[in-house]
Short mmCIF file of C-alpha atoms and ligand atoms in Angstrom, two decimals:
data_model
loop_
_atom_site.label_atom_id
_atom_site.label_comp_id
_atom_site.label_asym_id
_atom_site.label_seq_id
_atom_site.Cartn_x
_atom_site.Cartn_y
_atom_site.Cartn_z
CA MET A 1 3.20 -21.31 -7.26
CA ARG A 2 -0.53 -21.95 -8.14
CA ASP A 3 -1.55 -20.89 -4.65
CA LEU A 4 0.52 -17.71 -4.78
CA ALA A 5 -1.18 -16.72 -8.03
CA GLU A 6 -4.58 -17.42 -6.64
CA THR A 7 -3.83 -15.38 -3.43
CA ALA A 8 -2.53 -12.48 -5.61
CA ARG A 9 -5.75 -12.58 -7.57
CA THR A 10 -7.86 -12.68 -4.43
CA LEU A 11 -6.03 -9.58 -3.13
CA VAL A 12 -7.06 -7.59 -6.26
CA ALA A 13 -10.50 -9.03 -6.69
CA PRO A 14 -12.81 -6.42 -8.42
CA GLY A 15 -14.42 -3.96 -6.06
CA LYS A 16 -12.01 -4.66 -3.18
CA GLY A 17 -8.49 -3.51 -2.08
CA ILE A 18 -5.99 -3.46 0.72
CA LEU A 19 -5.68 -1.55 3.91
CA ALA A 20 -2.13 -0.64 4.75
CA ALA A 21 -2.10 -0.71 8.52
CA ASP A 22 1.61 -1.64 8.83
CA GLU A 23 2.82 1.67 10.23
CA SER A 24 6.00 1.21 12.32
CA THR A 25 5.91 2.26 15.91
CA SER A 26 7.65 5.49 15.07
CA THR A 27 5.39 6.22 12.10
CA ILE A 28 2.10 5.60 14.07
CA LYS A 29 3.51 7.92 16.76
CA LYS A 30 3.49 10.80 14.26
CA ARG A 31 -0.20 9.89 13.44
CA PHE A 32 -1.18 9.64 17.13
CA ASP A 33 0.58 12.88 17.99
CA ALA A 34 -1.60 14.61 15.48
CA ILE A 35 -4.78 13.45 17.37
CA GLY A 36 -3.30 13.75 20.84
CA VAL A 37 -3.10 10.04 21.56
CA GLU A 38 -0.26 8.52 23.58
CA ASN A 39 1.73 5.95 21.58
CA THR A 40 1.35 2.92 23.85
CA GLU A 41 0.93 -0.73 22.95
CA ALA A 42 -2.68 -0.71 24.30
CA ASN A 43 -3.62 2.28 22.17
CA ARG A 44 -2.12 0.94 19.06
CA ARG A 45 -4.08 -2.28 19.72
CA ALA A 46 -7.33 -0.43 20.39
CA TYR A 47 -7.00 1.60 17.32
CA ARG A 48 -6.39 -1.31 14.97
CA GLU A 49 -8.90 -3.48 16.64
CA MET A 50 -11.48 -0.63 15.87
CA LEU A 51 -10.58 -0.80 12.29
CA PHE A 52 -10.53 -4.57 11.80
CA ARG A 53 -13.88 -4.99 13.61
CA THR A 54 -15.69 -2.55 11.42
CA PRO A 55 -18.91 -4.27 10.50
CA ARG A 56 -19.07 -5.63 6.85
CA ILE A 57 -15.72 -3.99 5.92
CA ALA A 58 -14.84 -7.26 4.06
CA GLN A 59 -17.05 -6.00 1.23
CA PHE A 60 -14.38 -3.59 0.31
CA ILE A 61 -11.19 -4.93 1.88
CA SER A 62 -9.44 -8.06 0.72
CA GLY A 63 -6.20 -7.85 2.73
CA VAL A 64 -4.62 -5.87 5.56
CA ILE A 65 -0.88 -5.24 5.81
CA LEU A 66 0.19 -5.61 9.49
CA TYR A 67 3.36 -4.56 11.44
CA ASP A 68 5.47 -7.08 13.43
CA GLU A 69 3.75 -6.14 16.62
CA THR A 70 0.24 -6.26 15.22
CA ILE A 71 0.56 -9.79 13.80
CA ARG A 72 1.25 -10.99 17.35
CA GLN A 73 -1.43 -8.86 19.11
CA LYS A 74 -4.54 -9.95 20.70
CA ALA A 75 -7.88 -7.94 20.91
CA ALA A 76 -9.20 -6.79 24.21
CA ASP A 77 -11.25 -10.06 24.53
CA GLY A 78 -8.04 -12.17 23.83
CA THR A 79 -8.86 -13.01 20.09
CA PRO A 80 -5.66 -12.66 18.03
CA LEU A 81 -6.11 -9.73 15.65
CA VAL A 82 -5.11 -12.09 12.78
CA LYS A 83 -8.13 -14.41 13.57
CA ILE A 84 -10.48 -11.40 13.53
CA LEU A 85 -9.34 -10.72 9.91
CA ARG A 86 -9.27 -14.37 8.83
CA ASP A 87 -12.80 -14.97 10.26
CA GLN A 88 -14.03 -12.31 7.82
CA GLU A 89 -11.96 -13.84 4.98
CA ILE A 90 -9.60 -10.91 4.89
CA LEU A 91 -6.02 -11.94 4.24
CA PRO A 92 -3.48 -10.78 6.61
CA GLY A 93 -0.09 -9.40 5.22
CA ILE A 94 3.06 -8.37 6.78
CA LYS A 95 5.55 -5.61 6.43
CA ALA A 96 8.86 -7.57 5.80
CA ASP A 97 11.40 -4.70 5.54
CA ILE A 98 12.85 -2.94 8.53
CA GLY A 99 13.01 0.56 7.02
CA ALA A 100 15.12 2.87 4.80
CA LYS A 101 18.61 3.87 5.88
CA PRO A 102 21.01 6.48 4.25
CA LEU A 103 22.62 4.98 1.16
CA ALA A 104 26.46 4.71 1.36
CA PHE A 105 28.24 7.46 -0.68
CA SER A 106 24.85 9.14 -1.54
CA PRO A 107 23.70 10.80 1.65
CA THR A 108 20.41 12.30 0.17
CA GLU A 109 19.26 8.85 -0.82
CA VAL A 110 18.09 5.75 1.03
CA VAL A 111 18.21 2.05 0.66
CA THR A 112 15.75 -0.27 2.46
CA GLU A 113 17.16 -2.85 4.93
CA GLY A 114 15.88 -6.15 6.26
CA LEU A 115 17.48 -8.92 4.09
CA ASP A 116 19.48 -10.53 6.92
CA GLY A 117 17.42 -13.30 8.46
CA LEU A 118 14.60 -12.58 6.21
CA ARG A 119 13.88 -16.15 5.24
CA GLU A 120 13.42 -17.21 8.92
CA ARG A 121 11.31 -14.02 9.62
CA LEU A 122 9.01 -14.85 6.69
CA ALA A 123 8.69 -18.35 7.74
CA GLU A 124 7.67 -17.24 11.22
CA TYR A 125 5.08 -14.82 9.68
CA ARG A 126 3.64 -17.55 7.64
CA GLY A 127 3.13 -19.63 10.80
CA LEU A 128 1.46 -16.61 12.41
CA GLY A 129 -1.15 -16.53 9.60
CA ALA A 130 0.26 -14.14 6.99
CA ALA A 131 -0.72 -14.86 3.28
CA PHE A 132 1.37 -12.00 1.79
CA SER A 133 4.17 -9.59 2.58
CA LYS A 134 5.39 -6.16 1.60
CA TRP A 135 8.74 -4.51 1.11
CA ARG A 136 8.96 -0.69 0.56
CA ALA A 137 11.83 1.01 -1.24
CA VAL A 138 11.89 4.79 -1.26
CA ILE A 139 13.01 6.83 -4.30
CA ALA A 140 13.15 10.54 -3.97
CA ILE A 141 13.08 13.20 -6.69
CA GLY A 142 15.36 16.23 -6.33
CA ASP A 143 18.50 17.84 -7.44
CA GLY A 144 20.44 15.16 -9.35
CA ILE A 145 18.46 12.42 -7.80
CA PRO A 146 17.55 9.58 -8.07
CA SER A 147 20.89 8.28 -9.05
CA PRO A 148 20.99 5.10 -11.17
CA TYR A 149 22.96 3.69 -8.23
CA CYS A 150 20.06 4.27 -5.88
CA ILE A 151 17.42 2.75 -8.24
CA GLU A 152 19.57 -0.33 -8.90
CA THR A 153 20.49 -0.98 -5.30
CA ASN A 154 16.87 -0.69 -4.17
CA ALA A 155 15.61 -2.81 -7.14
CA HIS A 156 18.03 -5.50 -6.28
CA ALA A 157 16.98 -5.62 -2.60
CA LEU A 158 13.33 -5.65 -3.67
CA ALA A 159 13.92 -8.70 -5.94
CA ARG A 160 16.02 -10.61 -3.24
CA TYR A 161 13.02 -9.95 -0.90
CA ALA A 162 10.37 -11.05 -3.45
CA ALA A 163 12.27 -14.31 -4.26
CA LEU A 164 12.50 -15.25 -0.56
CA SER A 165 8.89 -14.25 0.01
CA GLN A 166 7.75 -16.56 -2.88
CA GLU A 167 10.03 -19.37 -1.53
CA GLN A 168 8.21 -19.00 1.85
CA GLU A 169 4.83 -19.14 0.01
CA LEU A 170 3.86 -15.53 0.81
CA VAL A 171 2.78 -13.29 -2.10
CA PRO A 172 5.43 -10.57 -2.29
CA MET A 173 3.98 -7.03 -2.72
CA VAL A 174 6.88 -5.17 -4.39
CA GLU A 175 6.74 -1.51 -3.53
CA PRO A 176 9.11 0.97 -5.11
CA GLU A 177 7.63 4.22 -3.75
CA VAL A 178 8.51 7.32 -5.76
CA LEU A 179 7.86 10.10 -3.25
CA MET A 180 5.65 13.01 -4.15
CA ASP A 181 7.67 15.45 -2.07
CA GLY A 182 9.23 18.47 -4.14
CA ASP A 183 8.11 20.66 -6.90
CA HIS A 184 8.80 18.49 -9.88
CA THR A 185 6.53 18.22 -12.87
CA ILE A 186 4.48 15.21 -13.75
CA LYS A 187 6.80 14.47 -16.69
CA GLN A 188 9.80 14.30 -14.28
CA CYS A 189 7.86 11.99 -12.09
CA TYR A 190 6.97 9.87 -15.16
CA ASP A 191 10.59 9.47 -16.19
CA VAL A 192 11.76 8.48 -12.61
CA GLU A 193 8.88 5.97 -12.29
CA LEU A 194 9.63 4.40 -15.75
CA ALA A 195 13.31 4.06 -14.98
CA THR A 196 12.51 2.57 -11.56
CA LEU A 197 9.96 0.08 -12.73
CA ARG A 198 12.18 -1.03 -15.69
CA GLU A 199 14.97 -1.79 -13.29
CA VAL A 200 12.74 -3.48 -10.77
CA PHE A 201 11.34 -5.85 -13.36
CA ALA A 202 14.79 -6.53 -14.78
CA GLN A 203 16.02 -7.57 -11.29
CA LEU A 204 12.83 -9.68 -10.69
CA ALA A 205 13.47 -11.54 -13.84
CA THR A 206 17.13 -12.07 -13.01
CA GLN A 207 16.29 -13.49 -9.53
CA ARG A 208 13.60 -15.81 -10.96
CA VAL A 209 10.43 -14.19 -9.28
CA GLN A 210 7.25 -15.58 -10.79
CA LEU A 211 5.27 -12.58 -11.98
CA GLU A 212 1.75 -14.21 -11.71
CA GLY A 213 2.45 -14.79 -7.96
CA MET A 214 3.31 -11.19 -7.00
CA LEU A 215 1.73 -7.75 -6.86
CA LEU A 216 3.27 -4.47 -7.64
CA LYS A 217 2.66 -1.59 -5.09
CA ALA A 218 3.16 1.59 -7.02
CA SER A 219 2.94 5.33 -6.69
CA MET A 220 0.67 7.18 -8.97
CA VAL A 221 2.53 9.48 -11.53
CA LEU A 222 1.86 12.80 -10.02
CA SER A 223 3.13 16.37 -10.02
CA GLY A 224 5.21 17.10 -6.91
CA LYS A 225 3.31 18.23 -3.92
CA ASP A 226 4.67 21.70 -4.11
CA ALA A 227 4.51 22.05 -7.95
CA ARG A 228 2.67 24.92 -9.56
CA ASN A 229 -0.38 23.94 -11.61
CA ARG A 230 -0.46 20.37 -10.49
CA ALA A 231 -1.69 17.84 -13.13
CA SER A 232 -5.47 17.01 -13.24
CA PRO A 233 -6.77 13.54 -12.51
CA ASP A 234 -7.14 12.82 -16.19
CA GLU A 235 -3.38 13.68 -16.80
CA VAL A 236 -2.46 11.57 -13.74
CA ALA A 237 -4.45 8.65 -15.19
CA ARG A 238 -2.82 8.86 -18.62
CA TYR A 239 0.76 9.29 -17.38
CA THR A 240 0.35 6.50 -14.77
CA VAL A 241 -1.18 3.90 -17.07
CA ASP A 242 1.07 4.79 -19.95
CA CYS A 243 4.15 4.45 -17.62
CA PHE A 244 2.97 0.91 -16.67
CA ARG A 245 2.34 -0.15 -20.21
CA GLU A 246 5.89 0.70 -20.95
CA SER A 247 7.34 -1.31 -17.93
CA VAL A 248 4.98 -3.72 -16.20
CA PRO A 249 4.57 -7.18 -17.78
CA ALA A 250 1.03 -8.28 -18.39
CA ALA A 251 1.61 -11.43 -16.42
CA VAL A 252 1.54 -9.34 -13.21
CA PRO A 253 -2.06 -9.79 -11.81
CA GLY A 254 -2.38 -6.48 -10.23
CA ILE A 255 -1.00 -3.16 -9.32
CA VAL A 256 -2.13 -1.57 -6.06
CA PHE A 257 -1.48 2.06 -5.40
CA LEU A 258 -0.23 3.62 -2.19
CA SER A 259 -1.85 7.07 -1.35
CA GLY A 260 1.49 8.60 -0.55
CA GLY A 261 0.34 11.76 1.29
CA GLN A 262 -2.47 12.64 -1.21
CA GLY A 263 -5.61 13.93 0.51
CA ASP A 264 -8.27 11.11 0.84
CA GLU A 265 -10.51 12.66 -1.75
CA GLU A 266 -7.58 13.28 -4.09
CA ALA A 267 -6.46 9.62 -3.80
CA THR A 268 -10.00 8.49 -4.57
CA VAL A 269 -10.48 10.84 -7.55
CA ASN A 270 -7.16 9.75 -9.09
CA LEU A 271 -7.76 6.09 -8.63
CA ASP A 272 -11.19 6.53 -10.35
CA ALA A 273 -9.64 8.37 -13.36
CA ILE A 274 -6.95 5.73 -13.65
CA ASN A 275 -9.57 2.90 -13.70
CA ARG A 276 -11.65 4.81 -16.27
CA TYR A 277 -8.66 5.43 -18.54
CA ALA A 278 -7.35 1.89 -18.17
CA ALA A 279 -10.64 0.47 -19.37
CA THR A 280 -10.31 2.56 -22.62
CA VAL A 281 -6.85 1.07 -23.49
CA ALA A 282 -7.60 -2.43 -22.25
CA ALA A 283 -4.88 -2.44 -19.60
CA PRO A 284 -4.10 -6.05 -18.64
CA TRP A 285 -3.76 -5.69 -14.83
CA GLU A 286 -6.20 -5.04 -11.98
CA LEU A 287 -5.60 -1.49 -10.80
CA SER A 288 -6.51 -1.48 -7.07
CA PHE A 289 -5.47 0.35 -3.85
CA SER A 290 -3.30 -0.36 -0.86
CA TYR A 291 -3.85 2.80 1.06
CA GLY A 292 -2.61 3.86 4.51
CA ARG A 293 -3.41 7.42 5.05
CA GLY A 294 -6.00 7.51 2.19
CA LEU A 295 -8.19 5.15 4.14
CA GLN A 296 -7.24 6.10 7.68
CA ALA A 297 -7.06 9.91 8.01
CA THR A 298 -10.70 10.45 8.78
CA PRO A 299 -11.39 7.49 10.93
CA GLN A 300 -8.25 8.33 12.95
CA LYS A 301 -9.35 11.78 13.61
CA THR A 302 -12.86 10.55 14.46
CA TRP A 303 -11.61 8.05 16.90
CA SER A 304 -9.07 10.26 18.74
CA GLY A 305 -8.28 7.56 21.28
CA LYS A 306 -11.89 7.57 22.75
CA ALA A 307 -13.80 4.36 23.22
CA GLU A 308 -17.12 6.23 22.72
CA ASN A 309 -15.99 7.35 19.31
CA VAL A 310 -15.51 3.79 17.99
CA PRO A 311 -18.83 3.44 16.20
CA ALA A 312 -18.46 6.88 14.41
CA ALA A 313 -14.80 6.04 13.52
CA GLN A 314 -15.97 2.75 12.07
CA ARG A 315 -18.60 4.55 10.11
CA ALA A 316 -15.97 6.84 8.72
CA PHE A 317 -13.73 3.93 7.78
CA PHE A 318 -16.53 2.13 6.04
CA HIS A 319 -17.53 5.23 4.18
CA ARG A 320 -13.95 5.87 2.95
CA ALA A 321 -13.41 2.19 2.02
CA ARG A 322 -16.74 2.08 0.11
CA LEU A 323 -15.80 5.23 -1.95
CA THR A 324 -12.26 3.96 -2.53
CA ALA A 325 -13.68 0.57 -3.78
CA SER A 326 -16.03 2.40 -6.10
CA ALA A 327 -13.04 4.25 -7.60
CA ARG A 328 -11.20 1.04 -7.91
CA VAL A 329 -13.76 0.04 -10.61
CA GLY A 330 -14.12 3.56 -12.03
CA GLN A 331 -17.50 4.06 -10.49
CA TYR A 332 -16.95 6.93 -8.04
CA SER A 333 -18.62 10.23 -8.19
CA PRO A 334 -17.98 13.25 -5.84
CA GLU A 335 -21.60 13.31 -4.68
CA MET A 336 -20.97 9.94 -2.93
CA GLU A 337 -18.77 11.85 -0.48
CA ARG A 338 -22.01 13.07 1.08
CA ASP A 339 -23.63 9.70 1.45
CA THR A 340 -24.13 8.57 4.92
CA VAL A 341 -24.15 4.76 5.45
CA PRO A 342 -25.36 3.35 8.80
CA VAL A 343 -22.90 0.76 10.18
P1 13P B 1 0.16 5.46 2.32
O1 13P B 1 -1.10 5.07 1.50
O2 13P B 1 -0.25 6.29 3.54
O3 13P B 1 1.12 6.16 1.47
O4 13P B 1 0.69 4.14 2.81
C1 13P B 1 0.80 3.02 2.11
C2 13P B 1 1.95 2.16 2.39
O5 13P B 1 1.92 1.11 2.75
C3 13P B 1 3.31 2.78 2.23
O6 13P B 1 4.27 1.81 2.35
#
């Protein structure tokens, strides 16, 4: 377990965070549709190779979560994409779940699948170079939901996954995502996140998961996307850190946030406020990022599938990663948005 703890700490090293590039083939199709790029294997490879080859990106990125296709893929010159990351001392990770499906007897809720054969898949991923893994459960807030049944079922699966991942010597990144869809208040989000995290840590304890060898991937506690008078970054920081203090054991080395559909500036400002507030209450965990859209939205648009746009897209990725890494240590300021950094 010593190696797992060290890997977990490396992933949340100060000033660095994680790029979530593990969009499934159907999710990346939505992103490519928005920029008019055909969803082919070659385009997915070209896009991710562009991100991973961004010069000096390892200053800000400690790990990248990959999708099953990507962990097996080679760059245009034949170099495995995993090797491109490893050569920069960026740790490759792998999405271990196979997606959320309707929950039996509760049609508006979902449960994440992928436990069958998971031990063997994880062993294969480790052989392909993975150092960590991720499993995403999805909890929606709405009329009468989430049910305790949904929370418990997803927490049980998360813990089963986490135990198998540690057994296969991959640091599990346990992700119960509380969605920001809806018009709920920040207090409603707090209540759901607290109930979810308490259940997740109870299941992790029952299933003997070692806390120092895992990471929590969490949502920020936010007002719903469609709520009126959405909470400010200072309120987000207070609700989020206070929720963790009530539910996340201090032995967990780090909590990494998903961006969850926040705008990239919004995700950065909130992460900055969270780290500033956490310092005032001596929060025991590293509070970092594992952003998908929050890091990729601008570089994706800049790239738009054209080889001649690669340097500009890499500059956009470097810029967003630099700002997010500053926020991760509470040293972001909005003026930095205008900085231009040559790559
Ligand atoms: P977003 O940051 O786009 O929410 O994605 C992160 C992720 O990995 C969700 O599972």
